[in-house]
Coordinates of N, CA and C in Angstrom, one line a residue:
M630 N 26.5 -9.0 -54.5 CA 25.0 -8.8 -54.4 C 24.8 -8.4 -52.9
K631 N 23.9 -7.5 -52.6 CA 23.6 -7.0 -51.3 C 22.4 -7.8 -50.7
K632 N 22.6 -8.1 -49.4 CA 21.6 -8.9 -48.7 C 20.5 -8.0 -48.1
S633 N 19.3 -8.4 -48.0 CA 18.2 -7.6 -47.4 C 18.4 -7.5 -45.9
N634 N 17.6 -6.6 -45.3 CA 17.7 -6.3 -43.9 C 17.2 -7.5 -43.1
L635 N 16.3 -8.3 -43.6 CA 15.8 -9.4 -42.9 C 16.8 -10.5 -42.7
E636 N 17.5 -10.7 -43.8 CA 18.6 -11.8 -43.8 C 19.7 -11.3 -42.8
K637 N 20.0 -10.0 -42.9 CA 21.1 -9.5 -42.0 C 20.8 -9.6 -40.5
S638 N 19.5 -9.3 -40.1 CA 19.2 -9.4 -38.7 C 19.1 -10.8 -38.2
S639 N 18.8 -11.8 -39.1 CA 18.7 -13.1 -38.6 C 20.1 -13.8 -38.4
E640 N 21.1 -13.3 -39.2 CA 22.4 -13.8 -39.1 C 23.2 -13.3 -37.9
E641 N 23.0 -12.0 -37.6 CA 23.7 -11.4 -36.5 C 23.3 -12.0 -35.1
P642 N 24.2 -12.3 -34.3 CA 23.8 -12.8 -33.0 C 23.4 -11.6 -32.1
S643 N 22.3 -11.7 -31.4 CA 21.9 -10.6 -30.6 C 22.4 -10.8 -29.2
D644 N 22.5 -9.8 -28.4 CA 22.9 -9.9 -27.0 C 21.8 -10.6 -26.2
V645 N 22.2 -11.7 -25.6 CA 21.2 -12.4 -24.7 C 21.9 -12.6 -23.4
G646 N 21.1 -12.3 -22.3 CA 21.7 -12.4 -21.0 C 20.7 -11.9 -20.0
Y647 N 21.2 -11.5 -18.8 CA 20.4 -11.0 -17.8 C 19.8 -9.7 -18.2
G648 N 18.4 -9.5 -18.2 CA 17.8 -8.3 -18.6 C 17.7 -8.2 -20.1
K649 N 18.1 -9.1 -20.9 CA 18.1 -9.1 -22.4 C 17.7 -10.4 -22.9
P650 N 16.3 -10.7 -22.9 CA 15.9 -12.0 -23.4 C 16.0 -12.0 -24.9
P651 N 15.9 -13.2 -25.5 CA 16.0 -13.3 -26.9 C 14.9 -12.5 -27.6
K652 N 15.1 -12.0 -28.7 CA 14.1 -11.1 -29.4 C 12.9 -11.9 -29.7
A653 N 13.0 -13.2 -30.0 CA 11.8 -13.9 -30.4 C 10.8 -14.1 -29.2
T654 N 11.3 -14.0 -27.9 CA 10.5 -14.3 -26.8 C 10.1 -13.0 -26.0
R655 N 10.5 -11.9 -26.5 CA 10.2 -10.6 -25.8 C 8.7 -10.3 -25.9
F656 N 8.2 -9.5 -24.9 CA 6.8 -9.1 -25.0 C 6.7 -8.1 -26.1
R657 N 5.5 -8.2 -26.7 CA 5.2 -7.2 -27.8 C 5.0 -5.8 -27.2
K658 N 5.2 -4.8 -28.0 CA 5.0 -3.4 -27.5 C 3.5 -3.2 -27.2
G659 N 3.2 -2.6 -26.0 CA 1.8 -2.3 -25.7 C 1.1 -3.5 -25.0
R660 N 1.8 -4.6 -24.8 CA 1.2 -5.8 -24.1 C 1.8 -5.9 -22.7
S661 N 1.0 -6.3 -21.7 CA 1.5 -6.4 -20.4 C 2.2 -7.8 -20.2
G662 N 3.1 -7.8 -19.3 CA 3.7 -9.1 -19.0 C 2.9 -9.9 -18.0
N663 N 1.8 -9.3 -17.5 CA 0.9 -10.0 -16.6 C -0.5 -9.7 -17.1
P664 N -1.0 -10.4 -18.1 CA -2.3 -10.1 -18.7 C -3.5 -10.3 -17.8
K665 N -3.3 -11.2 -16.8 CA -4.4 -11.5 -15.9 C -4.3 -10.7 -14.6
G666 N -3.4 -9.7 -14.5 CA -3.2 -9.0 -13.3 C -4.3 -8.0 -13.1
R667 N -4.0 -7.0 -12.3 CA -5.0 -6.0 -11.9 C -5.5 -5.3 -13.2
A668 N -6.9 -5.2 -13.3 CA -7.5 -4.6 -14.4 C -7.2 -3.1 -14.4
R669 N -7.1 -2.5 -15.5 CA -6.8 -1.0 -15.6 C -8.0 -0.3 -15.0
G670 N -7.7 0.7 -14.1 CA -8.8 1.5 -13.5 C -9.2 0.9 -12.1
D671 N -8.8 -0.3 -11.8 CA -9.1 -0.8 -10.4 C -8.3 0.0 -9.4
E672 N -8.9 0.1 -8.2 CA -8.3 0.9 -7.2 C -7.7 0.0 -6.1
N673 N -6.6 0.4 -5.5 CA -6.0 -0.3 -4.4 C -6.7 0.2 -3.1
L674 N -6.3 -0.4 -2.0 CA -7.0 -0.1 -0.7 C -6.8 1.4 -0.3
L675 N -5.6 1.9 -0.6 CA -5.4 3.3 -0.2 C -6.2 4.2 -1.0
A676 N -6.4 4.0 -2.3 CA -7.2 4.8 -3.2 C -8.6 4.8 -2.8
V677 N -9.1 3.6 -2.4 CA -10.5 3.5 -2.0 C -10.7 4.3 -0.7
F678 N -9.7 4.1 0.3 CA -9.8 4.9 1.5 C -9.8 6.4 1.3
K679 N -8.9 6.9 0.5 CA -8.9 8.3 0.2 C -10.2 8.8 -0.5
R680 N -10.7 8.0 -1.4 CA -11.9 8.4 -2.1 C -13.1 8.5 -1.1
L681 N -13.2 7.6 -0.2 CA -14.3 7.6 0.8 C -14.1 8.6 1.9
A682 N -12.8 8.8 2.3 CA -12.6 9.8 3.4 C -12.8 11.2 2.9
F683 N -12.6 11.5 1.6 CA -12.7 12.9 1.1 C -14.0 13.1 0.4
K684 N -14.9 12.1 0.5 CA -16.3 12.2 -0.1 C -17.0 13.3 0.7
R685 N -17.7 14.2 0.0 CA -18.4 15.3 0.7 C -19.8 14.8 1.0
I686 N -20.2 15.1 2.3 CA -21.6 14.7 2.7 C -22.2 16.0 3.3
K687 N -23.6 15.9 3.4 CA -24.3 17.0 4.0 C -24.7 16.7 5.4
I688 N -24.5 17.6 6.4 CA -24.9 17.4 7.8 C -25.7 18.6 8.2
K689 N -26.6 18.4 9.2 CA -27.4 19.4 9.7 C -27.0 19.8 11.1
E690 N -26.6 21.1 11.2 CA -26.2 21.6 12.5 C -27.0 22.9 12.8
D691 N -27.8 22.8 13.9 CA -28.6 24.0 14.3 C -29.4 24.5 13.2
D692 N -30.2 23.7 12.6 CA -31.2 24.0 11.5 C -30.5 24.6 10.3
K693 N -29.2 24.3 10.1 CA -28.4 24.7 8.9 C -27.7 23.5 8.3
W694 N -27.7 23.4 7.0 CA -27.0 22.3 6.3 C -25.6 22.7 6.0
R695 N -24.7 21.9 6.2 CA -23.3 22.1 5.8 C -22.8 20.9 5.0
T696 N -21.8 21.2 4.2 CA -21.2 20.1 3.4 C -19.8 20.0 3.9
I697 N -19.4 18.8 4.4 CA -18.1 18.5 4.9 C -17.6 17.2 4.4
T698 N -16.3 16.9 4.5 CA -15.8 15.6 4.1 C -16.2 14.5 5.1
M699 N -16.1 13.3 4.7 CA -16.4 12.2 5.6 C -15.5 12.1 6.8
A700 N -14.2 12.4 6.5 CA -13.2 12.4 7.6 C -13.5 13.5 8.6
D701 N -13.9 14.7 8.2 CA -14.3 15.7 9.1 C -15.5 15.3 9.9
A702 N -16.5 14.6 9.3 CA -17.7 14.2 10.0 C -17.3 13.2 11.1
I703 N -16.4 12.3 10.8 CA -16.0 11.3 11.8 C -15.4 11.9 13.0
I704 N -14.5 12.9 12.8 CA -13.8 13.6 13.9 C -14.9 14.4 14.6
L705 N -15.8 15.0 13.9 CA -16.9 15.8 14.6 C -17.7 14.9 15.4
Q706 N -18.1 13.7 14.9 CA -18.9 12.8 15.7 C -18.2 12.4 17.0
N707 N -16.8 12.2 16.9 CA -16.1 11.8 18.1 C -16.1 13.0 19.1
Y708 N -15.9 14.2 18.6 CA -15.9 15.4 19.5 C -17.3 15.5 20.2
N709 N -18.4 15.3 19.5 CA -19.7 15.4 20.1 C -19.9 14.2 21.1
A710 N -19.4 13.1 20.8 CA -19.5 12.0 21.8 C -18.6 12.2 23.0
V711 N -17.5 12.9 22.9 CA -16.7 13.3 24.1 C -17.5 14.2 25.0
H712 N -18.3 15.1 24.5 CA -19.1 16.0 25.3 C -20.1 15.2 26.1
K713 N -20.5 14.0 25.6 CA -21.4 13.1 26.3 C -20.7 12.1 27.2
K714 N -19.4 12.3 27.4 CA -18.6 11.4 28.2 C -18.5 10.0 27.7
D715 N -18.3 9.8 26.4 CA -18.1 8.5 25.8 C -16.6 8.2 25.9
Q716 N -16.3 7.1 26.7 CA -14.9 6.8 26.9 C -14.1 6.4 25.6
I717 N -14.8 5.7 24.7 CA -14.2 5.2 23.5 C -13.8 6.4 22.6
A718 N -14.8 7.4 22.5 CA -14.5 8.6 21.7 C -13.4 9.4 22.3
M719 N -13.3 9.5 23.7 CA -12.2 10.2 24.3 C -10.9 9.6 23.9
G720 N -10.8 8.2 23.9 CA -9.6 7.5 23.5 C -9.2 7.8 22.1
N721 N -10.3 7.8 21.2 CA -10.0 8.1 19.8 C -9.4 9.5 19.6
I722 N -10.0 10.5 20.3 CA -9.5 11.9 20.2 C -8.0 12.0 20.7
I723 N -7.8 11.3 21.8 CA -6.4 11.4 22.4 C -5.4 10.7 21.4
K724 N -5.8 9.6 20.9 CA -4.9 8.9 19.9 C -4.7 9.8 18.7
L725 N -5.7 10.4 18.2 CA -5.6 11.3 17.0 C -4.6 12.5 17.3
A726 N -4.8 13.1 18.5 CA -4.0 14.2 18.9 C -2.5 13.8 19.1
E727 N -2.3 12.6 19.6 CA -1.0 12.1 19.8 C -0.3 11.8 18.5
E728 N -1.0 11.2 17.5 CA -0.5 10.9 16.2 C -0.1 12.2 15.4
C729 N -0.9 13.3 15.7 CA -0.6 14.6 15.0 C 0.5 15.4 15.7
G730 N 1.0 14.9 16.9 CA 2.0 15.6 17.6 C 1.5 16.8 18.5
E731 N 0.3 16.7 18.8 CA -0.3 17.8 19.6 C -0.1 17.7 21.1
L732 N 0.4 16.5 21.6 CA 0.6 16.3 23.0 C 2.0 16.4 23.4
I733 N 2.9 16.9 22.5 CA 4.3 17.1 22.8 C 4.4 18.5 23.5
D734 N 5.1 18.5 24.7 CA 5.4 19.7 25.4 C 6.6 20.4 24.7
R735 N 6.2 21.5 24.0 CA 7.2 22.2 23.1 C 8.3 22.9 24.0
S736 N 8.1 23.1 25.3 CA 9.0 23.8 26.1 C 10.0 22.8 26.7
D737 N 9.8 21.5 26.6 CA 10.6 20.5 27.2 C 11.6 20.0 26.1
A738 N 12.9 20.3 26.3 CA 13.9 20.0 25.3 C 14.1 18.5 25.1
S739 N 13.8 17.7 26.2 CA 14.0 16.2 26.1 C 12.9 15.6 25.1
Q740 N 11.7 16.2 25.0 CA 10.7 15.7 24.1 C 10.8 16.3 22.7
V741 N 11.2 17.5 22.6 CA 11.2 18.2 21.3 C 12.6 18.0 20.7
G742 N 13.7 18.1 21.5 CA 15.0 18.1 21.0 C 15.6 19.5 20.9
L743 N 16.9 19.5 20.8 CA 17.6 20.8 20.6 C 17.5 21.2 19.2
P744 N 17.6 22.5 18.9 CA 17.6 23.0 17.6 C 18.8 22.5 16.8
L745 N 18.7 22.2 15.6 CA 19.7 21.6 14.8 C 20.8 22.6 14.4
M746 N 20.5 23.8 14.2 CA 21.5 24.8 13.7 C 22.2 25.6 14.8
L747 N 21.7 25.5 16.0 CA 22.3 26.3 17.1 C 23.2 25.4 18.0
P748 N 24.4 25.8 18.2 CA 25.3 25.0 19.1 C 24.9 25.1 20.6
R749 N 25.3 24.2 21.4 CA 25.1 24.3 22.8 C 25.9 25.5 23.3
P750 N 25.3 26.2 24.2 CA 26.1 27.4 24.7 C 27.2 26.9 25.7
S751 N 28.4 27.4 25.5 CA 29.5 27.2 26.4 C 29.6 28.3 27.4
K752 N 30.0 27.9 28.6 CA 30.1 29.0 29.6 C 31.2 30.0 29.4
N753 N 32.4 29.5 28.9 CA 33.5 30.4 28.6 C 34.3 29.8 27.4
M754 N 35.3 30.6 27.1 CA 36.2 30.2 25.9 C 37.0 28.9 26.2
H755 N 37.4 28.7 27.5 CA 38.1 27.5 27.8 C 37.3 26.2 27.6
E756 N 36.0 26.3 28.0 CA 35.1 25.1 27.8 C 34.9 24.9 26.3
F757 N 34.7 26.0 25.5 CA 34.4 25.8 24.1 C 35.6 25.2 23.4
L758 N 36.8 25.6 23.7 CA 38.0 25.0 23.0 C 38.3 23.6 23.5
A759 N 37.9 23.3 24.8 CA 38.1 22.0 25.3 C 37.2 21.0 24.6
E760 N 36.0 21.4 24.1 CA 35.2 20.5 23.3 C 35.9 20.0 22.1
F761 N 36.8 20.8 21.5 CA 37.5 20.4 20.3 C 39.0 20.0 20.6
G762 N 39.3 19.7 21.9 CA 40.6 19.3 22.3 C 41.7 20.3 22.1
R763 N 41.4 21.6 22.3 CA 42.4 22.6 22.2 C 42.4 23.5 23.4
T764 N 43.4 24.3 23.5 CA 43.6 25.2 24.7 C 43.8 26.6 24.1
P765 N 43.6 27.7 24.9 CA 43.9 29.0 24.4 C 45.3 29.2 24.0
E766 N 46.3 28.5 24.6 CA 47.7 28.7 24.3 C 48.0 28.2 22.9
T767 N 47.3 27.2 22.4 CA 47.6 26.7 21.0 C 46.9 27.5 20.0
E768 N 46.0 28.4 20.4 CA 45.2 29.2 19.4 C 45.9 30.5 19.1

């Protein structure tokens, strides 16, 4: 006589160990392991920041209305305050330029670094071979 599938599955030992909990205690499909955790659709701090920074607002410049992002408006306000000699705004603009890499002297190799793909120029063949521990006689 043949046994049903239910009887067969209960008799076979299932693999239990690290990463393989017993089948009776596993989470059901579609259920979270942390039901009281973050609600679906809630935003984290970075998502809230991005949403507010890229929110479009209207500003008036010289009797004309423009629509710009909130981040653009903040930078524009700092530039306008710099023209009025506001020290805090000057510091904000300098910090922003430094973070963006605008204050690096591109002609100074110590700040920028040497190109990755180009070798250092050697004065002659003897110096070039000496870098690799060789001489013209061995070549």
